[in-house]
Amino acid sequence: MTQTVPPAAGPSGRAPRDPAPRPPRAHRSLDDRIIGGVAGGLARHLGLEAVPVRVAFVVLALFGGLGVVLYAGLWMVLPLAGHLEQEAPGLEAASRQGKRQPRARRLHDVGPLVAIGAVVLGLAFLGSDLVGGSILFWPLVLAVAGIGVLWWQADEAQRERWTDPGGSIDLVRAVVGGGGLSSWARLAAGLALLVLALVLFAVQTGGVGVAREVLLAGLLGVLGLGLLVGPWLVRLTGDLSEEREARIRTQERADVAAHLHDSVLQTLALIQKHAEDGRMVATLARAQERDLRSWLYGDPGHPETSLAAALKASAAEVEDAHGVPVEVVTVGDAPVTEQLRPVVLAAREAMVNAAKHAGADKVDVFAETEERRTEVFVRDRGRGFNPDAVAEDRLGVRNSIVDRMRRHGGTAVVRSTPGEGTEVRLTLEHAPSAPPADQNHLTDPQHPADPQHAEEESAR
Amino acid sequence: MSHAPTTQRRVVVVDDHAMFRSGVKAEIAAQVDVVGEAEDVDTAVEAVLRLRPDVVLLDVHLPGGGGGEVMRRVSGKAPETRFLALSVSDAAEDVIGTIRSGARGYVTKTITGPELVAAISRVAEGDAVFSPRLAGFVLDAFAGSIAVAQVDEDLDRLTEREREVMRLIARGYAYKEVASELFISIKTVETHVSSVLRKLQLSSRHELTRWASDRRLL
């Protein structure tokens, strides 16, 4: 119920990817819904918890049904959340082809629904007592409930269409969705409630005979309307789904063609040119794989705004320059502040060293950002060295990694065993006043002005 | 469960790319017995129920509802069969989803032949296989940023020791190296990893789902 959080407050204080986000638009929530997802979506939009919003709707409903009317109005106007959400092309394609598990429905939250239902029912009884048993009251309640259920049903069908793996719309699916028995049951319940309302009204106004006639007339009317509009509706939905499929296919083809043209073809050309150089081919293939992977399965973010993206970008450069795969695993993320930049540079230096000198067949990088500190580990299983007898060329390492970290208030520990490999551990405690997400313009109080910084930038 | 190490593991390979299936088969055929393959959810379910393999190498993205759907449909019907997810997808949501559907581990498709064979026998013995990437996802999912008051169940958090093990695996340490780093036995490392797997599968903490949906926005 309380899953709604402002989008920026992820569990690890992740920075939003888009530096200039679009103005936020309210929409109905697919996940956080009890009836139509209006309250859930509204709560997310306003940055509130869902419960108070729901309560507000119920309370407003007491004032002459204002809440109900508002809810219904918003239900009609607000678009579905799934509509706006976009995933990486590879994931979207996999979803469309039904290769991924559909998202779990939240069926366990029936409690609140029952509670709200009870309150509404209670109010209805109260209302009927106050009004004094008006003839119109119960038929009206039943009719409203029936229409509501039918409406809910239609909406469910709409939801199904967004997630339908085949991408086709057929008439039955358009009305009842893919939900099987429960959708049919809802449809039947809605119709039954409507008919019951009709009958009740007729009985209360003029006896059983009139009721039968009214019912018959109603049914005939519906049948006639169906005969008139039905074929047209069938053709319309057919056209609609055909047109939609064609449009999607064209878009996909254009996207894929553009991407293949841009990168894969060029890489293939390069590979042909260097066919006899195995190492070069492996490097090219690896770079292309990385590129395709990030295109298909999601953009890692911008190196300026995300530590994880900055480390991945450094790893990519090292891979390309030295032909050794660098695997980056990150936990949590933070913006790359003045305080964090030295960590990225030192980590890059450590990756270069591992790729250049260790002779390992891969390098593992692990970065963990917590509220209080950031740690980066760069590890290889290469030849290693004896840290006590540092060779002359390793002095550069000492300067660029250990000293850099120390200058900026962090630590670097190099652990190496000859024959087993090397691990460089970089640690930086964050300034205690603020969590990493808020440190955009914060400089370390111990190092207010940093004369080294410009020099280091150019040393990259 | 035939646990005798002398007999070869019986393996079914499930992937919708025929080229990848034959590549995997060629790489591991010397050490394990590849008894069957399948290309989508229906054929995979049929093959698993018919062949009762020790281990199923299961692609995360699979026509017919994904690897998770296969495990859902055979659940309870082939208790001796264990699943190892094998994927090119790095989407955290899919990986965690597959583990939560019952896979005993997750490795990427770039894994080398010998490593894959080792992973297969580890899974066949009932242990869990955590690649550095999966360990990273797990640490992210169970991130320490949850207020203590909200964490009320043992299932909802990792012990300090489990976190240490996960962090070492994420740093690229093999189980053996984790053991010597922490001065514990390999068996203890395996116990910790299995317990993390169990928490990942059973925890109903909504931060886990929320984390997954947040990932989609990043």
XYZ file of C-alpha atoms in Angstrom:
678
model
C 0.000 0.000 0.000
C 2.724 2.454 0.873
C 4.963 1.741 -2.053
C 4.539 5.185 -3.438
C 7.634 7.248 -2.953
C 8.870 10.311 -4.746
C 10.792 8.849 -7.693
C 14.069 10.536 -6.772
C 14.313 8.876 -3.365
C 15.474 5.470 -4.478
C 16.776 3.120 -1.823
C 20.338 4.188 -2.371
C 19.834 7.843 -3.143
C 20.394 7.402 -6.837
C 20.557 10.495 -8.979
C 17.936 10.903 -11.671
C 19.379 10.056 -15.045
C 17.899 12.814 -17.068
C 19.528 16.144 -16.222
C 16.539 18.096 -17.576
C 13.478 15.966 -16.822
C 10.179 16.605 -18.517
C 7.547 18.326 -16.419
C 5.970 15.555 -14.360
C 2.547 14.436 -15.531
C 0.000 12.771 -13.355
C -1.213 9.390 -14.458
C -3.081 6.441 -13.114
C -0.843 3.949 -11.398
C -0.671 0.418 -12.740
C 0.866 -1.079 -9.628
C -0.544 0.927 -6.793
C -4.227 0.594 -7.343
C -7.322 -0.481 -5.507
C -9.980 0.515 -8.018
C -8.578 2.431 -10.934
C -5.174 3.559 -9.693
C -6.296 7.209 -9.547
C -5.408 7.781 -5.900
C -2.124 5.887 -6.249
C -1.125 7.857 -9.326
C -2.192 11.144 -7.795
C -0.239 10.397 -4.620
C 2.887 9.630 -6.624
C 2.439 12.822 -8.595
C 2.021 14.937 -5.458
C 4.753 13.139 -3.554
C 2.365 11.920 -0.858
C 1.587 8.534 0.588
C -1.305 6.787 -1.110
C -3.354 6.217 2.044
C -4.137 9.874 2.882
C -5.154 10.500 -0.722
C -7.482 7.509 -0.636
C -8.926 8.679 2.664
C -9.418 12.134 1.183
C -11.406 10.658 -1.689
C -13.588 8.684 0.705
C -14.142 11.715 2.936
C -14.999 13.870 -0.065
C -17.434 11.192 -1.139
C -19.424 12.022 2.001
C -20.071 15.528 0.730
C -22.776 14.690 -1.737
C -20.576 12.194 -3.554
C -18.015 14.807 -4.551
C -15.160 12.338 -4.047
C -16.818 9.763 -6.271
C -17.403 12.300 -9.004
C -13.810 13.562 -8.758
C -12.472 10.029 -8.830
C -14.554 9.128 -11.852
C -13.529 12.302 -13.636
C -9.838 11.717 -13.015
C -10.217 8.095 -14.029
C -11.495 9.219 -17.405
C -8.919 11.952 -17.899
C -5.664 10.548 -16.561
C -3.666 8.253 -18.846
C -2.342 4.912 -17.669
C 1.160 4.892 -16.253
C 2.341 2.041 -18.457
C 1.599 4.250 -21.391
C 4.339 6.705 -20.490
C 6.937 4.285 -19.280
C 9.638 3.259 -21.663
C 12.251 0.609 -21.277
C 15.403 -0.172 -23.151
C 14.614 -1.483 -26.659
C 15.916 -4.983 -25.938
C 13.723 -5.318 -22.871
C 10.699 -3.871 -24.637
C 11.223 -6.277 -27.515
C 11.549 -9.205 -25.107
C 8.350 -8.102 -23.359
C 6.500 -7.774 -26.646
C 7.582 -11.244 -27.710
C 6.482 -12.662 -24.389
C 9.985 -13.683 -23.366
C 9.791 -11.997 -19.977
C 7.596 -12.714 -17.045
C 4.704 -10.311 -16.870
C 4.631 -8.109 -13.829
C 2.967 -9.624 -10.824
C -0.495 -8.332 -10.037
C -1.089 -7.222 -6.530
C -3.982 -9.403 -5.535
C -3.307 -9.564 -1.833
C -4.501 -6.050 -1.035
C -8.157 -6.942 -0.697
C -8.404 -5.733 2.904
C -8.578 -2.005 2.155
C -11.035 -2.645 -0.657
C -13.356 -4.484 1.715
C -13.012 -1.694 4.243
C -13.842 1.006 1.735
C -16.697 -1.081 0.417
C -18.093 -1.431 3.919
C -17.893 2.300 4.522
C -19.612 3.070 1.233
C -22.321 0.513 1.934
C -22.837 1.954 5.411
C -23.173 5.425 3.958
C -25.664 4.123 1.437
C -27.835 2.649 4.203
C -27.533 5.852 6.177
C -28.497 7.809 3.101
C -31.496 5.624 2.416
C -32.661 6.100 6.007
C -32.286 9.850 5.782
C -33.947 10.125 2.407
C -36.738 7.983 3.767
C -36.965 5.177 1.302
C -37.324 7.089 -1.894
C -38.469 4.865 -4.750
C -35.510 5.854 -6.837
C -32.833 5.211 -4.224
C -32.065 1.505 -4.492
C -32.436 1.225 -8.251
C -30.072 4.167 -8.493
C -27.474 2.560 -6.195
C -27.646 -0.698 -8.123
C -27.404 1.031 -11.471
C -24.381 3.040 -10.371
C -22.710 -0.113 -9.040
C -23.458 -1.965 -12.272
C -22.069 0.778 -14.452
C -19.064 0.999 -12.171
C -18.317 -2.702 -12.525
C -18.709 -2.554 -16.302
C -16.431 0.444 -16.399
C -13.854 -1.277 -14.260
C -14.072 -4.196 -16.641
C -13.454 -2.035 -19.665
C -10.464 -0.543 -17.967
C -9.049 -3.948 -17.163
C -9.331 -4.747 -20.856
C -7.448 -1.576 -21.662
C -4.706 -2.600 -19.265
C -4.510 -5.989 -20.898
C -4.007 -4.396 -24.263
C -0.877 -2.586 -23.130
C 0.635 -5.833 -22.000
C -0.735 -8.155 -24.659
C 2.324 -9.961 -26.031
C 0.829 -10.595 -29.458
C -0.001 -6.956 -30.014
C -3.326 -7.835 -31.606
C -6.713 -6.621 -30.502
C -9.705 -8.848 -30.937
C -13.218 -7.902 -29.961
C -13.626 -10.423 -27.163
C -10.312 -9.426 -25.676
C -11.176 -5.768 -26.033
C -14.296 -6.260 -23.925
C -13.298 -8.887 -21.399
C -9.503 -8.696 -21.451
C -7.417 -11.818 -21.046
C -8.365 -12.346 -17.425
C -10.482 -15.445 -18.028
C -13.186 -16.371 -15.570
C -12.880 -13.331 -13.327
C -13.352 -10.884 -16.207
C -16.419 -12.725 -17.455
C -17.720 -12.830 -13.897
C -17.253 -9.108 -13.535
C -18.940 -8.477 -16.853
C -21.859 -10.693 -15.858
C -22.062 -9.061 -12.423
C -22.189 -5.613 -13.968
C -24.936 -6.603 -16.400
C -26.877 -8.412 -13.688
C -26.738 -5.382 -11.422
C -28.034 -3.180 -14.233
C -30.874 -5.556 -15.018
C -31.676 -5.852 -11.326
C -31.812 -2.081 -11.043
C -34.187 -1.945 -13.999
C -36.414 -4.651 -12.568
C -36.425 -3.100 -9.104
C -37.384 0.233 -10.533
C -40.166 -1.327 -12.569
C -41.465 -3.390 -9.645
C -41.495 -0.418 -7.321
C -43.304 1.740 -9.814
C -45.792 -0.638 -11.366
C -45.754 -4.336 -10.434
C -44.391 -7.529 -11.978
C -46.092 -7.232 -15.343
C -44.623 -3.857 -16.025
C -41.250 -5.132 -14.864
C -41.301 -7.941 -17.418
C -42.241 -5.563 -20.197
C -39.575 -3.057 -19.234
C -36.985 -5.809 -19.053
C -38.004 -7.159 -22.455
C -37.933 -3.714 -23.976
C -34.526 -3.074 -22.499
C -33.135 -6.344 -23.797
C -34.572 -5.749 -27.272
C -33.084 -2.282 -27.287
C -29.670 -3.591 -26.363
C -29.932 -6.346 -28.973
C -30.910 -3.897 -31.694
C -28.123 -1.550 -30.803
C -25.687 -4.444 -30.831
C -26.841 -5.530 -34.297
C -26.498 -2.009 -35.579
C -23.161 -1.124 -34.093
C -21.593 -4.568 -33.753
C -20.200 -5.180 -37.251
C -18.863 -1.670 -37.441
C -17.181 -2.156 -34.067
C -15.598 -5.405 -35.194
C -14.184 -3.826 -38.308
C -12.967 -0.825 -36.368
C -11.051 -2.898 -33.846
C -9.607 -5.000 -36.648
C -8.377 -1.942 -38.504
C -7.076 -0.469 -35.306
C -4.960 -3.427 -34.371
C -3.676 -3.855 -37.916
C -2.678 -0.238 -38.133
C -1.050 -0.384 -34.723
C 0.935 -3.488 -35.579
C 2.147 -2.007 -38.819
C 3.235 1.182 -37.107
C 5.114 -0.708 -34.398
C 6.817 -2.916 -36.946
C 7.945 0.055 -39.002
C 9.307 1.829 -35.973
C 11.166 -1.225 -34.807
C 12.645 -1.856 -38.204
C 13.808 1.736 -38.451
C 15.392 1.652 -34.986
C 17.183 -1.593 -35.526
C 18.355 -0.652 -38.997
C 19.753 2.637 -37.768
C 21.574 1.031 -34.919
C 22.977 -1.823 -36.964
C 24.134 0.587 -39.568
C 25.780 2.885 -37.094
C 27.751 0.510 -35.019
C 27.618 -3.148 -35.879
C 28.408 -2.716 -39.551
C 31.381 -0.529 -38.778
C 32.699 -3.006 -36.274
C 32.273 -5.840 -38.746
C 34.241 -3.874 -41.303
C 37.014 -3.299 -38.788
C 37.039 -6.962 -37.827
C 37.437 -7.974 -41.463
C 40.349 -5.586 -41.799
C 42.079 -7.018 -38.734
C 41.074 -10.613 -39.259
C 44.589 -11.930 -38.673
C 45.044 -10.033 -35.392
C 43.181 -12.169 -32.828
C 43.661 -9.746 -29.968
C 42.350 -6.829 -31.970
C 39.317 -8.822 -33.082
C 38.551 -9.792 -29.501
C 38.812 -6.171 -28.381
C 36.548 -4.992 -31.179
C 34.009 -7.701 -30.486
C 34.050 -6.872 -26.791
C 33.549 -3.155 -27.431
C 30.686 -3.900 -29.794
C 29.122 -6.274 -27.294
C 29.269 -3.611 -24.608
C 27.724 -1.087 -26.940
C 24.899 -3.378 -28.055
C 24.261 -4.475 -24.505
C 23.857 -0.965 -23.190
C 21.642 -0.119 -26.156
C 19.446 -3.175 -25.685
C 19.291 -3.419 -21.935
C 19.516 0.117 -20.720
C 21.679 3.129 -20.644
C 24.122 3.213 -17.712
C 23.548 6.915 -17.161
C 25.788 9.883 -17.672
C 29.423 9.778 -16.465
C 29.093 13.313 -15.102
C 26.151 12.539 -12.882
C 26.654 8.957 -11.805
C 29.619 7.282 -10.168
C 28.570 3.918 -11.594
C 28.435 5.329 -15.119
C 31.780 7.088 -14.672
C 33.453 3.858 -13.553
C 31.877 1.948 -16.430
C 33.072 4.572 -18.887
C 36.611 4.328 -17.462
C 36.459 0.540 -17.654
C 35.377 0.761 -21.288
C 38.308 3.019 -22.117
C 40.734 0.654 -20.400
C 39.229 -2.328 -22.222
C 39.597 -0.618 -25.558
C 43.125 0.560 -24.886
C 44.543 -2.637 -23.412
C 42.315 -5.436 -24.665
C 41.546 -6.852 -21.219
C 37.896 -7.247 -20.147
C 37.003 -5.125 -17.118
C 33.850 -6.221 -15.277
C 32.211 -3.470 -13.258
C 29.683 -4.201 -10.510
C 28.203 -1.287 -8.607
C 25.995 -1.089 -5.551
C 24.276 2.202 -4.932
C 25.188 5.325 -6.816
C 26.008 8.950 -6.240
C 26.653 12.005 -8.364
C 30.305 12.508 -9.294
C 31.150 15.455 -7.066
C 34.467 17.233 -6.648
C 34.945 14.975 -3.670
C 34.327 11.779 -5.624
C 36.200 12.621 -8.799
C 39.610 11.592 -7.397
C 38.150 8.181 -6.594
C 37.140 7.712 -10.220
C 40.569 8.826 -11.424
C 42.394 6.586 -8.962
C 40.176 3.635 -9.859
C 40.896 4.221 -13.519
C 44.610 4.280 -12.780
C 44.308 0.991 -10.911
C 42.408 -0.568 -13.830
C 45.088 0.594 -16.261
C 47.797 -0.933 -14.082
C 45.960 -4.217 -13.755
C 45.331 -4.398 -17.504
C 48.840 -3.336 -18.435
C 51.109 -5.088 -15.969
C 49.261 -7.928 -14.297
C 48.826 -10.177 -17.333
C 45.416 -11.215 -16.006
C 42.665 -12.247 -18.383
C 40.136 -10.008 -16.672
C 39.826 -7.267 -14.102
C 37.013 -7.066 -11.552
C 35.837 -3.695 -10.304
C 33.378 -3.381 -7.448
C 32.088 -0.045 -6.171
C 29.807 0.412 -3.215
C 28.329 3.759 -2.269
C 26.755 4.118 1.109
C 25.529 7.117 2.988
C 28.807 7.621 4.792
C 31.434 6.367 2.389
C 32.342 5.132 -1.048
C 34.571 2.122 -1.599
C 36.028 0.894 -4.857
C 37.907 -2.371 -5.297
C 39.961 -3.139 -8.369
C 41.120 -6.714 -8.500
C 43.009 -8.922 -10.897
C 44.254 -12.491 -10.700
C 47.466 -11.643 -12.492
C 51.068 -12.138 -11.570
C 51.058 -9.804 -8.582
C 54.118 -8.281 -6.978
C 55.770 -7.878 -3.629
C 54.507 -4.570 -2.206
C 57.577 -4.249 0.023
C 59.939 -4.324 -2.913
C 58.140 -1.933 -5.195
C 59.741 -1.795 -8.585
C 60.686 1.532 -10.088
C 57.780 1.609 -12.522
C 55.387 1.026 -9.671
C 56.326 4.334 -8.112
C 54.001 5.938 -10.599
C 51.217 3.790 -9.222
C 51.986 4.934 -5.727
C 51.826 8.561 -6.749
C 48.753 8.439 -8.863
C 46.688 6.170 -6.670
C 47.827 6.242 -3.066
C 48.875 9.879 -2.897
C 45.907 11.133 -4.839
C 43.515 9.425 -2.475
C 45.396 10.726 0.559
C 45.389 14.298 -0.752
C 41.629 14.162 -1.017
C 40.991 12.737 2.388
C 40.640 9.121 1.371
C 42.788 6.024 1.577
C 44.150 3.542 -0.912
C 45.446 0.150 0.127
C 47.313 -2.050 -2.340
C 47.348 -5.729 -1.519
C 49.333 -8.022 -3.705
C 50.757 -11.517 -3.523
C 53.205 -12.671 -6.180
C 51.491 -15.251 -8.355
C 48.015 -14.615 -6.981
C 47.100 -11.152 -8.072
C 46.582 -7.641 -6.837
C 43.728 -5.794 -5.232
C 43.530 -2.028 -4.834
C 41.013 -0.772 -2.319
C 39.971 2.879 -2.424
C 37.965 4.314 0.438
C 36.508 7.777 0.807
C 34.492 8.868 3.809
C 31.866 11.380 2.795
C 31.538 14.708 4.512
C 29.388 13.904 7.543
C 26.797 16.629 7.042
C 24.975 15.338 3.984
C 24.192 12.058 2.248
C 25.836 11.535 -1.158
C 22.742 12.450 -3.128
C 22.813 16.010 -1.801
C 26.479 16.728 -2.290
C 26.247 18.356 -5.649
C 27.821 21.604 -4.580
C 29.543 20.541 -1.430
C 33.281 20.712 -1.118
C 35.263 18.926 1.507
C 35.776 21.347 4.401
C 39.304 20.041 4.904
C 40.204 20.861 1.320
C 38.231 23.977 0.497
C 40.135 25.067 -2.560
C 41.834 22.349 -4.478
C 44.847 23.532 -6.471
C 45.649 19.978 -7.554
C 42.410 19.540 -9.317
C 43.113 21.286 -12.590
C 46.430 19.547 -12.919
C 44.810 16.196 -12.426
C 42.159 16.879 -14.971
C 44.801 17.532 -17.566
C 46.748 14.471 -16.463
C 43.936 12.218 -17.546
C 18.784 -37.245 -6.293
C 21.837 -38.984 -7.622
C 24.703 -37.222 -5.967
C 27.465 -39.640 -6.822
C 30.223 -37.472 -8.270
C 31.346 -40.252 -10.594
C 28.196 -40.152 -12.713
C 27.949 -37.265 -15.120
C 25.408 -34.550 -14.448
C 22.373 -34.780 -16.714
C 21.716 -31.367 -18.177
C 18.990 -29.813 -20.330
C 19.855 -26.609 -22.202
C 16.988 -24.169 -22.718
C 17.577 -21.194 -24.985
C 15.733 -19.781 -27.969
C 18.913 -19.338 -30.006
C 19.924 -22.617 -31.634
C 23.429 -21.320 -32.242
C 23.925 -20.584 -28.567
C 22.585 -24.019 -27.575
C 25.014 -25.825 -29.822
C 27.852 -23.598 -28.619
C 27.116 -24.420 -24.980
C 26.752 -28.100 -25.780
C 30.112 -28.170 -27.519
C 31.749 -26.466 -24.567
C 30.380 -28.620 -21.779
C 29.638 -31.956 -23.480
C 32.905 -33.497 -22.326
C 32.154 -32.999 -18.634
C 28.389 -33.264 -18.430
C 25.726 -35.291 -20.176
C 23.516 -32.952 -22.223
C 20.357 -35.055 -22.423
C 18.086 -32.568 -24.148
C 17.404 -29.059 -25.268
C 14.399 -26.822 -25.628
C 13.650 -23.528 -27.295
C 10.623 -22.125 -25.516
C 8.556 -22.467 -22.370
C 6.339 -25.307 -23.617
C 9.124 -27.496 -24.950
C 11.213 -26.754 -21.867
C 8.461 -27.840 -19.477
C 7.884 -30.972 -21.526
C 11.617 -31.806 -21.649
C 12.136 -31.253 -17.929
C 9.177 -33.417 -16.947
C 10.136 -36.163 -19.390
C 13.895 -36.245 -18.833
C 14.143 -35.290 -15.146
C 17.622 -33.766 -15.554
C 19.849 -32.817 -12.628
C 20.299 -29.271 -13.884
C 18.480 -27.076 -16.389
C 20.453 -24.248 -17.970
C 17.682 -21.736 -18.409
C 17.664 -18.577 -20.465
C 16.002 -15.676 -18.667
C 14.271 -14.395 -21.800
C 12.299 -17.177 -23.404
C 9.308 -17.200 -25.768
C 6.173 -18.029 -23.839
C 6.734 -16.026 -20.664
C 10.418 -16.212 -19.787
C 12.495 -18.621 -17.749
C 10.480 -17.894 -14.628
C 7.382 -19.319 -16.287
C 9.155 -22.644 -16.882
C 10.033 -22.931 -13.202
C 6.527 -21.941 -12.180
C 4.999 -24.658 -14.339
C 7.272 -27.495 -13.276
C 7.357 -26.456 -9.634
C 6.676 -29.428 -7.415
C 6.591 -31.870 -10.324
C 10.338 -32.359 -10.681
C 11.767 -31.751 -7.215
C 15.162 -33.263 -8.064
C 15.746 -30.826 -10.937
C 17.569 -27.571 -10.250
C 17.697 -24.496 -12.406
C 20.650 -22.289 -13.286
C 19.789 -19.049 -15.050
C 21.991 -18.133 -17.975
C 21.415 -14.833 -19.638
C 22.761 -12.022 -21.709
C 20.345 -9.620 -20.062
C 21.757 -7.414 -17.363
C 18.366 -6.069 -16.348
C 18.333 -6.387 -12.582
C 14.590 -6.857 -12.513
C 14.743 -9.917 -14.761
C 17.658 -11.467 -12.915
C 16.130 -11.034 -9.467
C 12.766 -12.148 -10.853
C 14.270 -15.380 -12.149
C 15.978 -16.096 -8.840
C 12.743 -15.412 -7.018
C 10.991 -17.868 -9.337
C 13.312 -20.590 -8.068
C 16.639 -20.554 -9.927
C 19.621 -21.596 -7.813
C 21.963 -19.144 -9.443
C 22.662 -16.754 -12.264
C 25.597 -16.561 -14.649
C 26.106 -14.462 -17.759
C 26.524 -16.009 -21.177
C 30.133 -14.866 -21.406
C 31.075 -17.427 -18.737
C 33.854 -19.810 -19.804
C 33.230 -23.522 -20.338
C 35.077 -24.785 -17.235
C 33.392 -22.159 -15.047
C 30.008 -23.208 -16.392
C 30.719 -26.867 -15.661
C 31.759 -25.931 -12.122
C 28.582 -23.884 -11.710
C 26.477 -26.806 -12.954
C 27.903 -29.238 -10.438
C 27.582 -26.681 -7.664
C 23.912 -26.187 -8.459
C 23.392 -29.940 -8.812
C 24.712 -30.391 -5.280
C 22.106 -27.977 -4.014
C 24.338 -24.958 -3.572
C 23.810 -21.551 -5.045
C 25.868 -19.894 -7.759
C 26.325 -16.161 -7.391
C 28.221 -14.259 -10.044
C 29.732 -10.887 -9.084
C 26.881 -9.169 -10.880
C 24.185 -11.059 -9.021
C 25.955 -10.355 -5.732
C 25.909 -6.667 -6.650
C 22.177 -6.794 -7.393
C 21.545 -8.541 -4.084
C 23.513 -5.962 -2.118
C 21.621 -3.228 -3.899
C 18.290 -4.875 -3.189
C 19.061 -5.372 0.476
C 20.796 -1.996 0.718
C 21.407 -0.768 4.229
C 19.346 2.335 3.628
C 16.217 0.886 5.195
C 15.376 2.221 8.611
C 15.661 -0.460 11.273
C 12.069 0.019 12.361
C 10.816 -1.047 8.955
C 12.824 -4.237 9.013
C 10.880 -6.572 11.190
C 11.619 -9.982 9.803
C 14.806 -11.976 9.609
C 14.070 -12.611 5.961
C 14.242 -8.944 5.203
C 17.875 -8.298 5.899
C 21.239 -9.886 5.451
C 23.429 -10.677 8.423
C 26.746 -8.868 8.617
C 28.502 -12.095 7.632
C 26.261 -12.624 4.622
C 26.916 -9.064 3.507
C 30.659 -9.656 3.812
C 30.393 -12.792 1.687
C 28.277 -10.981 -0.912
C 30.731 -8.087 -1.069
C 33.679 -10.412 -1.625
C 31.826 -12.247 -4.384
C 30.949 -8.910 -5.971
C 34.667 -8.046 -5.834
C 35.368 -11.082 -8.003
C 36.413 -13.570 -5.309
C 35.753 -17.256 -5.895
C 34.130 -19.200 -3.017
C 37.526 -20.640 -2.112
C 39.075 -17.186 -1.927
C 36.142 -15.875 0.112
C 36.693 -18.742 2.556
C 40.376 -18.020 3.072
C 39.758 -14.266 3.268
C 37.232 -14.692 6.080
C 39.003 -17.657 7.724
C 35.997 -19.933 7.294
C 35.493 -23.173 5.408
C 34.163 -23.337 1.848
C 31.186 -25.222 3.245
C 30.383 -22.235 5.486
C 30.620 -19.884 2.504
C 28.191 -22.136 0.652
C 25.851 -22.070 3.628
C 25.894 -18.275 3.718
C 25.274 -18.015 -0.013
C 22.398 -20.506 0.142
C 20.870 -18.557 2.991
C 21.083 -15.312 0.979
C 19.402 -17.127 -1.903
C 16.630 -18.284 0.392
C 16.069 -14.755 1.677
C 16.012 -13.417 -1.849
C 13.402 -15.968 -2.836
C 11.200 -15.788 0.224
C 11.419 -12.214 1.403
C 8.187 -10.408 0.782
C 9.703 -7.113 1.735
C 8.192 -4.571 -0.520
C 11.474 -2.698 -0.804
C 12.577 -5.581 -2.998
C 9.781 -5.001 -5.461
C 10.074 -1.293 -5.170
C 13.777 -1.537 -5.807
C 13.043 -3.539 -8.921
C 10.575 -1.017 -10.230
C 12.914 1.862 -9.404
C 15.612 0.185 -11.450
C 13.365 0.365 -14.474
C 13.353 4.118 -14.285
C 17.114 4.473 -14.221
